[in-house]
XYZ file of C-alpha atoms in Angstrom:
256
model
C 112.057 136.905 108.546
C 110.344 138.755 105.741
C 110.159 142.501 105.879
C 106.914 143.922 107.271
C 106.037 145.296 103.840
C 106.024 141.725 102.525
C 103.462 140.652 105.127
C 101.289 143.689 104.420
C 100.734 142.355 100.891
C 100.733 138.632 101.687
C 98.224 136.635 99.627
C 97.336 133.265 101.171
C 97.023 130.400 98.684
C 96.525 127.467 101.043
C 97.280 126.352 104.582
C 98.156 123.296 106.666
C 98.286 122.476 110.355
C 101.524 121.832 112.206
C 100.557 119.959 115.385
C 101.812 116.825 117.176
C 98.989 114.818 115.571
C 99.041 116.376 112.086
C 101.936 118.010 110.280
C 103.555 118.002 106.821
C 105.898 115.045 107.159
C 107.997 116.482 104.330
C 109.498 118.613 107.129
C 110.640 115.720 109.319
C 110.033 112.357 110.962
C 108.183 113.882 113.916
C 106.661 117.083 115.252
C 109.793 118.456 116.979
C 111.840 117.820 113.839
C 109.240 119.565 111.670
C 109.237 122.546 114.027
C 113.036 122.677 113.966
C 112.927 122.906 110.162
C 110.981 126.153 110.594
C 112.991 127.346 113.616
C 110.001 127.392 115.989
C 109.518 125.703 119.353
C 107.485 122.447 119.419
C 104.581 124.077 121.252
C 101.944 121.550 122.370
C 99.027 123.481 120.839
C 100.740 123.586 117.460
C 100.743 126.108 114.653
C 99.116 126.908 111.354
C 101.188 127.196 108.179
C 100.092 129.660 105.520
C 101.591 129.357 102.065
C 101.318 132.414 99.856
C 102.919 135.168 97.814
C 103.927 138.718 98.585
C 103.223 141.665 96.313
C 106.137 140.754 94.046
C 104.969 137.162 93.670
C 107.674 135.688 95.922
C 106.899 132.503 97.849
C 106.691 132.659 101.652
C 105.601 130.304 104.417
C 104.063 132.135 107.377
C 103.815 130.355 110.728
C 100.941 131.404 112.996
C 100.523 130.303 116.603
C 96.724 130.412 116.178
C 96.254 126.824 115.033
C 92.517 126.999 115.785
C 92.028 129.838 113.297
C 93.893 127.991 110.571
C 92.015 124.795 111.380
C 88.668 126.560 110.906
C 89.735 127.808 107.487
C 90.917 124.366 106.397
C 87.649 122.775 107.581
C 85.631 125.355 105.627
C 87.663 124.767 102.463
C 87.265 121.002 102.830
C 83.492 121.529 102.869
C 83.658 123.676 99.739
C 82.917 126.882 101.629
C 84.775 130.149 100.985
C 86.950 131.419 103.832
C 89.106 134.517 103.571
C 92.178 133.635 105.605
C 94.847 135.956 106.896
C 96.936 135.585 110.021
C 96.694 138.567 112.395
C 100.157 140.074 112.789
C 100.154 139.345 116.521
C 99.902 135.595 115.782
C 102.800 135.431 113.306
C 105.831 133.808 114.926
C 107.943 133.061 111.869
C 108.135 133.831 108.156
C 110.285 131.585 105.985
C 111.247 131.977 102.340
C 109.823 129.400 99.944
C 107.387 126.523 100.307
C 108.178 122.967 101.476
C 105.582 121.538 99.070
C 104.800 122.005 95.408
C 101.736 124.248 95.131
C 100.160 124.514 91.716
C 97.924 127.547 92.326
C 99.043 131.161 92.251
C 97.606 134.594 92.941
C 95.977 136.158 89.852
C 97.570 139.370 88.598
C 100.870 138.626 90.375
C 104.091 137.344 88.818
C 104.552 133.575 88.833
C 105.672 132.205 92.222
C 109.425 132.483 92.654
C 112.022 132.460 95.414
C 112.509 135.752 97.271
C 115.775 137.476 96.341
C 118.680 137.850 98.726
C 120.016 135.718 101.536
C 117.464 134.098 103.854
C 118.140 132.298 107.169
C 115.874 129.463 105.997
C 114.772 128.740 102.446
C 112.250 125.975 101.865
C 112.065 124.033 98.611
C 109.774 121.208 97.542
C 111.529 117.829 97.144
C 112.272 116.680 93.613
C 109.414 114.273 92.759
C 111.792 112.254 90.585
C 114.310 111.853 93.394
C 114.182 109.559 96.404
C 115.166 110.263 99.978
C 113.597 110.678 103.437
C 111.263 113.503 102.389
C 109.971 111.704 99.278
C 109.646 108.456 101.237
C 107.561 110.110 103.980
C 105.372 111.908 101.431
C 104.774 108.625 99.605
C 103.736 106.965 102.861
C 101.364 109.860 103.558
C 99.758 109.302 100.164
C 99.404 105.582 100.870
C 97.709 106.360 104.183
C 95.305 108.847 102.584
C 94.455 106.583 99.659
C 94.690 103.214 101.361
C 92.298 101.267 99.134
C 93.935 102.523 95.944
C 97.404 101.408 97.028
C 96.227 98.257 98.806
C 94.725 96.988 95.562
C 98.103 97.282 93.838
C 100.060 94.953 96.090
C 100.146 91.218 96.678
C 101.297 89.950 100.048
C 104.378 87.802 99.606
C 104.305 84.496 101.453
C 107.400 85.352 103.463
C 105.566 88.279 105.041
C 102.255 86.614 105.826
C 103.009 85.060 109.188
C 103.112 81.464 107.956
C 106.417 80.770 109.627
C 109.033 82.234 107.300
C 111.176 84.933 108.866
C 110.867 88.395 107.248
C 113.831 89.749 105.317
C 116.407 91.571 107.435
C 115.369 95.103 106.363
C 111.696 94.254 107.102
C 112.569 92.764 110.512
C 114.505 95.915 111.404
C 111.402 98.056 110.805
C 109.255 95.723 112.908
C 111.765 95.736 115.756
C 112.062 99.524 115.762
C 108.297 100.006 115.549
C 107.805 97.562 118.406
C 110.365 99.521 120.396
C 108.144 102.578 120.133
C 105.467 100.840 122.204
C 107.788 100.495 125.213
C 109.939 103.573 124.699
C 107.690 106.273 123.152
C 109.400 108.306 120.420
C 109.051 112.089 119.942
C 105.538 113.413 119.377
C 104.189 112.775 115.909
C 106.566 109.929 115.057
C 103.480 107.678 115.205
C 100.081 109.000 114.126
C 96.627 107.469 113.791
C 93.529 108.468 111.831
C 90.015 107.004 111.522
C 89.197 104.516 108.762
C 85.811 103.047 107.758
C 84.033 100.521 109.996
C 85.863 101.555 113.140
C 89.329 100.690 111.850
C 92.331 103.001 111.997
C 95.128 103.991 109.651
C 98.473 104.025 111.455
C 101.447 106.053 110.157
C 104.902 105.701 111.627
C 108.394 106.804 110.641
C 111.864 105.821 111.712
C 115.469 106.024 110.517
C 115.232 105.209 106.826
C 111.696 103.783 106.896
C 108.019 104.696 106.808
C 104.987 102.564 107.595
C 101.335 102.964 106.654
C 98.960 100.308 107.948
C 95.285 99.468 108.326
C 94.496 97.999 111.735
C 92.201 95.382 110.147
C 94.460 94.630 107.205
C 98.167 94.687 106.366
C 101.045 97.148 106.604
C 102.832 98.767 103.677
C 106.455 99.805 104.135
C 108.765 102.181 102.286
C 112.528 102.213 102.745
C 115.272 104.624 101.770
C 117.243 101.749 100.277
C 114.287 100.604 98.125
C 113.400 103.667 95.994
C 109.704 103.936 95.057
C 109.073 100.355 96.223
C 106.038 99.439 98.330
C 106.737 96.427 100.557
C 103.656 94.627 101.941
C 103.680 92.984 105.347
C 100.929 90.421 105.956
C 99.026 90.249 109.213
C 100.298 87.050 110.749
C 99.983 86.725 114.555
C 102.131 89.715 115.528
C 101.127 92.591 113.251
C 97.594 93.132 114.683
C 99.030 93.386 118.197
C 101.692 95.842 117.057
C 99.213 98.032 115.175
C 96.799 98.161 118.112
C 99.632 99.198 120.418
C 100.852 101.900 118.023
C 97.312 103.192 117.552
C 96.672 103.407 121.284
C 99.993 105.154 121.853
C 99.320 107.693 119.093
C 95.818 108.475 120.340
C 96.860 108.824 123.963
C 99.583 111.301 123.076
C 97.498 113.336 120.599
């Protein structure tokens, strides 16, 4: 935990929600795993994450149990409205050194953002964008989900994935089998998430051991694997994918 003096001069730069339905997947495959990375309990109502600097310019992540307050601020910012955000001290449940994401803004008149000195129980660092591993893979899948049309236009569905009879490659089949398993044996909260898309469709996001999936319920799925760095693998609809995506969407929405 940061000293109280650090919080007294804490300047918020930006914020994110940490809830079962919406959390920075850089922290983990699911909501409990993301909470464990911050050493907080996976409370059903979730948290708000505030990223900012103390008076010396050091980076801190403050966890507030008032997710509604943080959500209001984020909604105002998304609409281009100013919102002065600070977490009341009574709502702060954890303060962690560093940031889990690269943040390009900084507080004017303070030193450049840097790691707090001394030993810290937890120290967050943003993943190396040039590297490849679970965190980078999940972040890439998040970007695909948020910018579906941009990424969809860059891929061509290979015949072996389009449901015409050819069996998918072994690493693709493994993802499908594990994702299908989620529909009968629900995984931890947040492992599968769903968000609205135009014309009543949905964007489905799912993660598993070594894989991430982003899919459009009226289109295809795009997969990323740990063993295929920076590669986007398309999976055509065929007869089975629509059924799988509908089941994952329904499961995600019922548990949200």
